[in-house]
XYZ file of C-alpha atoms in Angstrom:
558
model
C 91.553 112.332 6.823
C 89.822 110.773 3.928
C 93.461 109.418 2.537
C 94.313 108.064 5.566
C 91.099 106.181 5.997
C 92.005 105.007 2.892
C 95.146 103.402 3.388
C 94.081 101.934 6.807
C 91.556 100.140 4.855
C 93.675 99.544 2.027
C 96.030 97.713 4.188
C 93.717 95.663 5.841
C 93.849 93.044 3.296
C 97.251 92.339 3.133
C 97.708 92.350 7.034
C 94.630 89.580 7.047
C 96.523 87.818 4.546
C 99.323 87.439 6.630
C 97.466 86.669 10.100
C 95.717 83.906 8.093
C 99.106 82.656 7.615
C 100.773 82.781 10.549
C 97.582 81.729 12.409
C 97.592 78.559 10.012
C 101.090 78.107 8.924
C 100.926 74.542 7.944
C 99.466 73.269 4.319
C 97.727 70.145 3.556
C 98.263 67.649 0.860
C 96.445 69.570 -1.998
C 99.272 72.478 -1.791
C 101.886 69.747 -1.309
C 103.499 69.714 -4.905
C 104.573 73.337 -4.848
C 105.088 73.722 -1.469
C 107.308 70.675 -2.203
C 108.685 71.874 -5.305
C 109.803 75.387 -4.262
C 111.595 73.243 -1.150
C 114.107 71.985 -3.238
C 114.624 74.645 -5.600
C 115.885 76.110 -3.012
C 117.718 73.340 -1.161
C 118.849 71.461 -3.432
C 119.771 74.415 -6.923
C 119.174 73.959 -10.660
C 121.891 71.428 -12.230
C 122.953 72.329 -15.544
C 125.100 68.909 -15.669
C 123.988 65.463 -14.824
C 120.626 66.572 -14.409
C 118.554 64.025 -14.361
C 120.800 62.252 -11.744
C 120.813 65.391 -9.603
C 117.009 65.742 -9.766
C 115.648 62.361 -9.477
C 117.846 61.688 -6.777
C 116.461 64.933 -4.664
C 113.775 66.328 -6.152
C 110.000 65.280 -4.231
C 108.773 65.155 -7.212
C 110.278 61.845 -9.373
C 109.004 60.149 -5.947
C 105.333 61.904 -5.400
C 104.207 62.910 -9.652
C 100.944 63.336 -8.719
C 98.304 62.212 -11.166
C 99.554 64.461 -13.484
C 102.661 67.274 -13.898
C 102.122 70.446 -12.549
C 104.046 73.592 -13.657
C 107.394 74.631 -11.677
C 106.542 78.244 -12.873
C 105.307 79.249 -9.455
C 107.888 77.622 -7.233
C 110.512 79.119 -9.604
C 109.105 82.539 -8.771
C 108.911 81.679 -5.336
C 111.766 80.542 -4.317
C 114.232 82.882 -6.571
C 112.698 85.607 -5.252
C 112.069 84.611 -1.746
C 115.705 83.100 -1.619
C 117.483 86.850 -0.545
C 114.720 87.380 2.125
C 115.833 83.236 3.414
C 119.433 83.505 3.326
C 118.369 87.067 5.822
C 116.459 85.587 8.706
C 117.052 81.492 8.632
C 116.320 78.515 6.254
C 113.564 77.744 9.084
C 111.656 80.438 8.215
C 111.386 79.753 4.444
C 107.963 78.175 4.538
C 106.216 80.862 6.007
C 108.335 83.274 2.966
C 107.648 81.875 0.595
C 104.177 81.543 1.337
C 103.623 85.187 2.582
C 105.481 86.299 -0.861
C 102.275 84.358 -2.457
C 100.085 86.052 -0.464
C 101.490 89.443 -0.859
C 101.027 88.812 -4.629
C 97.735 88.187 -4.178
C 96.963 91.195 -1.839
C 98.701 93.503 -4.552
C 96.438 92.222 -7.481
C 92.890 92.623 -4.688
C 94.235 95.953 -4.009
C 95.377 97.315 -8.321
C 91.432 96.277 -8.741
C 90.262 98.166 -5.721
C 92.138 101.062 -7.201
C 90.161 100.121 -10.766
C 87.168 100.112 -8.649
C 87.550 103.651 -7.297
C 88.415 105.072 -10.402
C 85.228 103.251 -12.062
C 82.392 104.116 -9.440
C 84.199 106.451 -6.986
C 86.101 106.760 -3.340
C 82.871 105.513 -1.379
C 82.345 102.467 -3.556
C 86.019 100.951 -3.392
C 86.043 101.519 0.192
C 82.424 98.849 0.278
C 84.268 96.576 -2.325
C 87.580 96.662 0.474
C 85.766 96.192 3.295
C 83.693 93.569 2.139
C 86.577 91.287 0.232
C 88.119 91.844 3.835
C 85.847 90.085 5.638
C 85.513 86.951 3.492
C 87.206 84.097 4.971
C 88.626 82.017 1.832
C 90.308 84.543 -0.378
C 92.209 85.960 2.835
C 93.137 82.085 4.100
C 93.841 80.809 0.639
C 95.859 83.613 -0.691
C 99.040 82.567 0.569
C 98.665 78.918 -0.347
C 100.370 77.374 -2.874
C 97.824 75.865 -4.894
C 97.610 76.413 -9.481
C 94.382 78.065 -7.841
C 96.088 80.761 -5.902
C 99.118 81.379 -8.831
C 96.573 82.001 -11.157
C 94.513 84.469 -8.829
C 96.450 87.432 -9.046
C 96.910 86.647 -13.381
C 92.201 86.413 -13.205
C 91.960 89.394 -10.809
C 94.422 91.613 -12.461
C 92.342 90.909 -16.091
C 88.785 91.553 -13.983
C 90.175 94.984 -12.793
C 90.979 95.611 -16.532
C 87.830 94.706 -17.630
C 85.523 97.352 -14.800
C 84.884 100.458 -16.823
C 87.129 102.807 -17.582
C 85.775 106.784 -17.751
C 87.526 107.079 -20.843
C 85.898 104.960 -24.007
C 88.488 104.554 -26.121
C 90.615 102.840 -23.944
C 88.485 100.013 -23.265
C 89.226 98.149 -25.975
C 92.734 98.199 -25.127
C 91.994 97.108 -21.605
C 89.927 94.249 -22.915
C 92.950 93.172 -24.921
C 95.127 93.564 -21.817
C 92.493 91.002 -20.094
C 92.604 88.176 -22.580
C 96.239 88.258 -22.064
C 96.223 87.820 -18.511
C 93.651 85.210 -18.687
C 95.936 83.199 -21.457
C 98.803 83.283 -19.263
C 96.704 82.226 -16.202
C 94.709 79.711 -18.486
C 98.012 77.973 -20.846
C 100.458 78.252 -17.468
C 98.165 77.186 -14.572
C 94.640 76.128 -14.680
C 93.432 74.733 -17.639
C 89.575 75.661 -16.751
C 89.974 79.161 -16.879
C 89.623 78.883 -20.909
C 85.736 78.862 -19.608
C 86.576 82.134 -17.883
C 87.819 83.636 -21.084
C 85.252 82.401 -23.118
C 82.210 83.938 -21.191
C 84.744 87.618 -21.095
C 85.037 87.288 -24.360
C 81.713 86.649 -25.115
C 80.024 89.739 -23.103
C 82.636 91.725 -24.612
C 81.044 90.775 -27.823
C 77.287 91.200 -26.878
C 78.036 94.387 -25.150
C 79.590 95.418 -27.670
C 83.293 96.618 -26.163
C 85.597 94.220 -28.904
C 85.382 92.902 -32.121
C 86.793 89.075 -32.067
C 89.830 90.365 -34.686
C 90.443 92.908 -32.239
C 91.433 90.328 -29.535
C 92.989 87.270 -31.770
C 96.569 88.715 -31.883
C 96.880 89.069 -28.073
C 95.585 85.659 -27.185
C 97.916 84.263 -29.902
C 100.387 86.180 -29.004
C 100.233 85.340 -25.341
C 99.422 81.915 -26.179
C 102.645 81.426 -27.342
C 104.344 83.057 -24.728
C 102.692 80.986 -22.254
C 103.945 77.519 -23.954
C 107.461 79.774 -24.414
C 107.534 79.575 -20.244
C 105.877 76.710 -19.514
C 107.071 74.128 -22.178
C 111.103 74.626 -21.433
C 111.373 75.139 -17.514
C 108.774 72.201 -17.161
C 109.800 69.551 -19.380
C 113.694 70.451 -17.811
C 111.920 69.772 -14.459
C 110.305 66.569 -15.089
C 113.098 65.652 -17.575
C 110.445 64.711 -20.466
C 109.046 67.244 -23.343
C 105.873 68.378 -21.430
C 103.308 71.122 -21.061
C 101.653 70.572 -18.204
C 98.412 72.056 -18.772
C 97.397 69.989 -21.429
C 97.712 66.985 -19.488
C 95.449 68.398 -16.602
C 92.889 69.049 -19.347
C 92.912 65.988 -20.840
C 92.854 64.055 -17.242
C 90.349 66.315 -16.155
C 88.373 67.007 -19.226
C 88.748 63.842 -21.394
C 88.824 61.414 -19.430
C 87.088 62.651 -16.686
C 89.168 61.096 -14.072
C 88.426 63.803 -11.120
C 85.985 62.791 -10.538
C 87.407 59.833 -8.625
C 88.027 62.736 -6.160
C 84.313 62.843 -5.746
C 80.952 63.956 -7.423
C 78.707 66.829 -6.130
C 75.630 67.792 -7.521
C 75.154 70.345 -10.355
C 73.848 73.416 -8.231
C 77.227 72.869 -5.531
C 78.737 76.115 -6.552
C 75.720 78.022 -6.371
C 73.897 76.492 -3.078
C 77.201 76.007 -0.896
C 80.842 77.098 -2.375
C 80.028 80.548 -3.719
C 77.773 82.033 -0.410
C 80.552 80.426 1.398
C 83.142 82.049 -0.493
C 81.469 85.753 -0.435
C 80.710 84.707 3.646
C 78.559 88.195 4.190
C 74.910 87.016 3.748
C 73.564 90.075 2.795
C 76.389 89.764 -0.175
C 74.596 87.139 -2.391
C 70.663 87.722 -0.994
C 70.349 91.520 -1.247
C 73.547 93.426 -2.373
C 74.101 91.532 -6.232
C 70.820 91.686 -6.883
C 69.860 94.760 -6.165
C 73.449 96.215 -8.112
C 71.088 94.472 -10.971
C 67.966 95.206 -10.726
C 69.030 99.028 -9.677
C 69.547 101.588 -13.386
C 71.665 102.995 -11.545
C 74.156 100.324 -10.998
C 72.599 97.841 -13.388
C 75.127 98.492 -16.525
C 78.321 98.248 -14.230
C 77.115 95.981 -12.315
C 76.616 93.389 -15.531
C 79.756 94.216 -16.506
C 81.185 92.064 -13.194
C 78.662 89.540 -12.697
C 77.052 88.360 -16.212
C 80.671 86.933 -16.819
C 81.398 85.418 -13.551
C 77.762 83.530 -13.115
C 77.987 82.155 -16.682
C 81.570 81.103 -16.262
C 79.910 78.771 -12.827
C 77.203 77.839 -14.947
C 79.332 76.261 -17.464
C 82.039 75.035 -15.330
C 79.123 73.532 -13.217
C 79.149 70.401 -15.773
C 82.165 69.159 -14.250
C 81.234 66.572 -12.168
C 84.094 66.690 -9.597
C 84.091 70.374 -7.984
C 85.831 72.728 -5.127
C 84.822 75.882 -4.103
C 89.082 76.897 -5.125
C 88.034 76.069 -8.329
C 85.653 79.240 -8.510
C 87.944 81.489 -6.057
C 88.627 83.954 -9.162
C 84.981 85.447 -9.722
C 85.099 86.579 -5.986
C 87.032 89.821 -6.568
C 84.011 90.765 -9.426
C 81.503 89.577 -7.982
C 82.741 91.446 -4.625
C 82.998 95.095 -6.859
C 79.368 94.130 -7.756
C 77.652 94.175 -4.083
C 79.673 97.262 -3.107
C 77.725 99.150 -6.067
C 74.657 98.141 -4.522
C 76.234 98.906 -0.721
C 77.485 102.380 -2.055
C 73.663 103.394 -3.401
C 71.806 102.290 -0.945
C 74.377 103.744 1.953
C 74.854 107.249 0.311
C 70.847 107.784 0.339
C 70.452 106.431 4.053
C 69.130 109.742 4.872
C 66.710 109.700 2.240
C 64.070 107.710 3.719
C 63.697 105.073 6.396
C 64.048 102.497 4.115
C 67.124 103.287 3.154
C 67.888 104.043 6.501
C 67.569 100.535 7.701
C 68.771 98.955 4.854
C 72.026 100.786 5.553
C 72.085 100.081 8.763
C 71.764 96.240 8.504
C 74.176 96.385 5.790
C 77.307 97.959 8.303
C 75.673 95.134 10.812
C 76.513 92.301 7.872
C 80.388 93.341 8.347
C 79.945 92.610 11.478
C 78.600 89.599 11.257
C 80.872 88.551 8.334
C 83.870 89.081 10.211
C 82.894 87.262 13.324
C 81.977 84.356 10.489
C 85.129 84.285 8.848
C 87.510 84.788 12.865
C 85.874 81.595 13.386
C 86.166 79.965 10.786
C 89.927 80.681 10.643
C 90.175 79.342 14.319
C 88.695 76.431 13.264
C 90.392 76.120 9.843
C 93.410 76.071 11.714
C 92.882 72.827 13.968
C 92.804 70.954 10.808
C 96.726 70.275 10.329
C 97.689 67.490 13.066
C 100.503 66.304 10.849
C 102.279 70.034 10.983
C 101.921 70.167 14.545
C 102.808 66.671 15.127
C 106.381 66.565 13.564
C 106.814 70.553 15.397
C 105.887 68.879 18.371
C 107.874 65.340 18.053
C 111.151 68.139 16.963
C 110.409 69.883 20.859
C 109.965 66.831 22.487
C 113.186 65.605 21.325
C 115.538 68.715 21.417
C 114.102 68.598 25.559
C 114.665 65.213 26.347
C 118.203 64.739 27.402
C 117.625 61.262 27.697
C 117.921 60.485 24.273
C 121.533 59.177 23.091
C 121.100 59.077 19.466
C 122.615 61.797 17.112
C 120.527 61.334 14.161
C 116.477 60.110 14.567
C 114.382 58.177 11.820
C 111.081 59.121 11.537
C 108.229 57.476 9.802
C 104.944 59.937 8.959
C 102.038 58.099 7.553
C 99.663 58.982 4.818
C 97.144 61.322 7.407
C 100.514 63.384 8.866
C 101.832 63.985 5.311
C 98.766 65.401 3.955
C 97.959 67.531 6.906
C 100.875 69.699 7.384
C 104.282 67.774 6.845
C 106.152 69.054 4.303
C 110.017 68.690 3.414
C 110.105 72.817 5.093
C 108.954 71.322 8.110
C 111.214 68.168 8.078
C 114.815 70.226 7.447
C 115.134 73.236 9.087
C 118.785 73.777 7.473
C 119.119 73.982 3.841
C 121.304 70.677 3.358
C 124.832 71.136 3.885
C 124.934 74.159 5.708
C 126.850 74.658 8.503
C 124.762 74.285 11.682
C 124.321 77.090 13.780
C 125.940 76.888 17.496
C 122.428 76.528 19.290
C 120.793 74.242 17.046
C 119.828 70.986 18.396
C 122.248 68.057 18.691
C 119.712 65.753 17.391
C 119.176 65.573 13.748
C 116.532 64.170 11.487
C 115.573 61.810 8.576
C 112.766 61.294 7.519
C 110.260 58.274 5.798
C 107.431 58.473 4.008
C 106.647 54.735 2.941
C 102.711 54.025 1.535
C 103.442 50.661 0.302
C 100.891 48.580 2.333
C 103.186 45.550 1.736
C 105.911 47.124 3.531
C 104.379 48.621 6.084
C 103.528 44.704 7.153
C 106.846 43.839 6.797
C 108.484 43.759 11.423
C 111.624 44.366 9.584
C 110.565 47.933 8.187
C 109.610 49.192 11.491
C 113.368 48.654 13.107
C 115.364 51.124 11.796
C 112.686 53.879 12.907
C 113.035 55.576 16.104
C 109.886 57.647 16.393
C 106.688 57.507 13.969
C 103.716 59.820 13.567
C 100.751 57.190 12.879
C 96.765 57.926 12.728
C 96.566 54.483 13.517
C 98.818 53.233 16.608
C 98.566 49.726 15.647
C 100.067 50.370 12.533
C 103.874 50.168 13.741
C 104.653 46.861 14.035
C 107.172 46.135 17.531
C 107.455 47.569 20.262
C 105.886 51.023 20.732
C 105.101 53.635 22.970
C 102.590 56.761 22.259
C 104.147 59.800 23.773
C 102.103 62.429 22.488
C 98.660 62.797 20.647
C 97.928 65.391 18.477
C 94.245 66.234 18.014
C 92.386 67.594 14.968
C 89.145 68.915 14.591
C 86.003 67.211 14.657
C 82.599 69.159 14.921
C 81.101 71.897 16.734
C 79.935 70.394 19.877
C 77.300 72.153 22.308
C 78.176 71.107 26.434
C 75.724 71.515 29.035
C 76.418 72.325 32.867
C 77.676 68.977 34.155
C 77.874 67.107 30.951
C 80.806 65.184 30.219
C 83.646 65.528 27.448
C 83.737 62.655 25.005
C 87.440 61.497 24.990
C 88.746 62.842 28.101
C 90.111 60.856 30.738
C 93.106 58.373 29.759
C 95.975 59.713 28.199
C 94.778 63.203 28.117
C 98.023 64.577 29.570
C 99.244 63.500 26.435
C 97.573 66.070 24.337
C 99.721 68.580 22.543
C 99.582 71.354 20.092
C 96.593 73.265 19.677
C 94.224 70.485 20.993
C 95.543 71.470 24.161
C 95.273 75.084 24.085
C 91.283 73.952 23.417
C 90.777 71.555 26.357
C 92.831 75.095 28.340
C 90.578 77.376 26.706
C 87.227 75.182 27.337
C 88.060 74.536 30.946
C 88.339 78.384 31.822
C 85.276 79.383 29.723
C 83.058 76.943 31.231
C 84.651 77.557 34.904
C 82.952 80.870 34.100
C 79.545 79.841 32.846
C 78.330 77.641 35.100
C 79.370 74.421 32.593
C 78.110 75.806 29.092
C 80.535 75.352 26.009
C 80.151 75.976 22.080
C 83.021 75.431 20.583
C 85.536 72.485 18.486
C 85.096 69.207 19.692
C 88.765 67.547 18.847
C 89.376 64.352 18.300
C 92.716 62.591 17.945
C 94.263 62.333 14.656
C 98.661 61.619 14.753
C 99.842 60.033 17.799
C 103.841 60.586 17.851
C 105.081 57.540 18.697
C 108.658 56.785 20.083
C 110.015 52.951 19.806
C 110.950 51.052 23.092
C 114.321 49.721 23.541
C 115.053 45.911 24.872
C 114.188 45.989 28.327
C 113.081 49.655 28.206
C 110.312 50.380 30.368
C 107.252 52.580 29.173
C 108.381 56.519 30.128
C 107.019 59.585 29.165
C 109.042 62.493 27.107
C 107.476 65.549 27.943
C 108.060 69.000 26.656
């Protein structure tokens, strides 16, 4: 019985991981470079002749750099191992593969330090640290996107579960070794920062003491060099110049200090909003951490995890510009850390009342963790208009026999590109495929001009036949709006009788998830005499569909 408990919980956070995916399938524009990237590895192969002609002409990239090159590491990885599983169900399906490959990664590396965790502080205690890392919204949503971030995750949470105490001694020096290799790789191949991170293990390792700095020079050299081995060669072939890609994100970042053009928040951000957001269960960071500490008989194993993490915040707190993704990786630790203090208190709840109560508001905090992070995945995923605009323009069009063009030119502004349309989304065959019997007749290219110039210019705006635009003054000519896609806005309270901002005109319009909302909102206040809490939407990409000479204004409809 106890095994099979176990495994059901176990498996609980890879089958999140996936629902968080297929409930939000659609990225936005930070994930866009690898999302990109792995695209058109796999559309578009690896030249070993002519290769900068065959990459600059497809590849995203020599369009879109960024502010600075990323690795191709992680698309590499993604795509040639995701490519079998593609060419098995459908080209169409790749985004969501490639993806759920990421997060399966990341679910394997949560679960090898749940196993550390059991073998550390027992059955009881792993089964807290799984239950509560299930029930925390950002590591389950974010596992499967393809941010550095998320690459790196697995390399930082695979070196934490090496660095939770091990019942034999003598092998934690090896273990500590085996951690500042995994931390090298994660800090030389994908995030730059996490040389903080290895700092602050290396120096509690010291204080402790566990190491002995010689002890740990030859594997961070060593790995060092295997890291610029990887990264150096498949990078500079990608971006067709001798680069490491790290060191340019450091010196952007660190140097010259130019994230912070991304914006500035305030020294104590990671502390007073990103990481009680991250661990979502309140009782997490109020009562279960500290008491891990201030409890002898957690206190030692429980510094172990947190001393490390909190002084790796501290430090990285001097960076002006910061995200709570930039912090993602002292979750897992931090996680092991308030499951000590669950496990104590829990296993004496029959000790005193105390106890007791504590225990019981404890199995209540899952509760209300996981009712915290359901919503906020509903929520989350009402934030990617530009996905569900260009799924929804691709249905309006395959339905509307009408139409008597073969191929259509689409234009998707700045707002639809960096909520959800990606080059996955735009060709659902890998180029030059063969076209399977049912597909639609209609095919698709697509335009992605920023250039406000341009964009001014009557002549740009004739050789498009539908656009997806934030703004529907923007296309220039004649123009007609033939479905809005809606995005959310706030939390909005409605009384009995109280009217819906935005409703009226044009709401017929409404597709995608804003209408399963207005659906859903109708039949929930048809049952409570007029109450509501829930999203407020708000338009955000109106798909657009140009008018022909003559034409008069119709309505495609799905």
């Amino acid at each position: 019985m106890g095994g099979a408990i176990d495994t059901f919980i176990s498996l609980l956070i890879p089958t999140l991981v996936i629902i968080h995916l297929v409930v939000a399938p659609y990225t936005k524009v930070e994930e866009s470079f690898n999302i990109q990237a792995t695209h058109d590895i796999l559309a578009y192969g690896l030249p070993t002749k002519n290769i900068y002609k065959h990459l600059s002409s497809h590849y995203d990239h020599f369009d879109f750099p960024g502010a600075v090159p990323r690795t191709f590491l992680g698309p590499v990885l993604l795509a040639g191992i995701g490519q079998p599983l593609i060419i098995l169900v459908g080209f169409q399906h790749a985004q969501l593969i490639v993806r759920g490959l990421l997060g399966i990664s990341n679910s394997a590396a949560l679960l090898v330090f749940k196993r550390n965790v059991e073998r550390a502080f027992g059955r009881s205690a792993a089964r807290w640290y799984a239950l509560l890392q299930a029930t925390q919204f950002h590591i389950l949503f974010y596992a499967s996107r393809p941010l550095p971030n998320m690459f790196a995750f697995s390399l930082t949470t695979l070196a934490f579960s090496q660095l939770i105490t091990h019942p034999d001694p003598r092998r934690q020096g090896v273990r500590y070794n085996v951690a500042i290799a995994l931390l090298t790789l994660a800090t030389a191949i994908f995030r730059s920062e996490l040389a903080i991170l290895m700092v602050t293990v290396t120096l509690y390792g010291l204080i402790v003491p566990h190491i002995s700095l010689t002890h740990i020079i030859a594997p961070f050299l060593a790995f060092f060099a295997l890291s610029l081995l990887i990264s150096v060669p498949i990078d500079s072939y990608f971006w067709q110049k001798p680069v490491w890609p790290e060191l340019w994100g450091f010196y952007y970042n660190a140097v010259l200090g130019s994230s912070s053009a991304w914006g500035v928040s305030p020294w104590h951000y990671y502390f007073t909003s990103a990481l009680p957001k991250i661990l979502t269960n309140p009782a997490t960071s109020t009562v279960l951490i500290p008491f891990a500490l201030w409890n002898p008989g957690t206190a030692k194993q429980a510094r172990s995890l947190v001393v490390p993490s909190l002084l790796f915040i501290t430090i990285y707190s001097i960076q002006p510009h910061k995200e709570a993704r930039f912090i993602f990786y002292v979750a897992p630790p931090l996680t092991a850390a308030a499951a000590l203090g669950a496990d104590y208190i829990f296993s004496r709840r029959t000790k005193s009342v105390l106890f007791a109560t504590l225990s019981s508001a404890i199995a209540g905090s899952l509760l209300v963790s996981l009712i915290i992070s359901t919503s906020m995945l509903g929520i989350s995923s009402l934030n990617y208009p530009g996905g569900e605009a260009l799924s929804a323009l691709k249905s309006l069009v395959a339905s509307s026999p009408s139409l008597d063009i073969q191929t259509a030119s689409v234009h998707t502004d700045v707002l639809s590109c960096m909520t959800g349309v990606t080059l996955f989304g735009q060709n659902s065959y890998r180029p030059g495929d063969p076209r399977p019997a049912h597909a639609a007749a209609i095919s698709f290219t697509f335009d992605k001009t920023e250039d406000e110039a341009t964009l001014r210019n009557p002549l740009f705006w004739e050789k498009f036949d539908f656009v997806l635009a934030e703004d529907t003054g923007e296309p220039i000519g004649p123009w007609e709006t033939i479905g809005v896609v809606e995005g959310f806005a706030s939390i909005e309270v409605l009384k009995p009788g109280e009217k819906i901002r935005g409703d009226g005109e044009g709401s017929d319009q409404v597709l995608g998830r804003g209408a399963i909302v207005r659906r859903v909102r109708e039949w929930v206040r048809a049952r409570t005499g007029g109450w509501w809490v829930g999203p407020r939407m708000e338009p955000r990409v109106h798909i657009m569909r140009k008018m022909r000479e003559g034409e008069a204004r119709r309505a495609v409809t799905a």
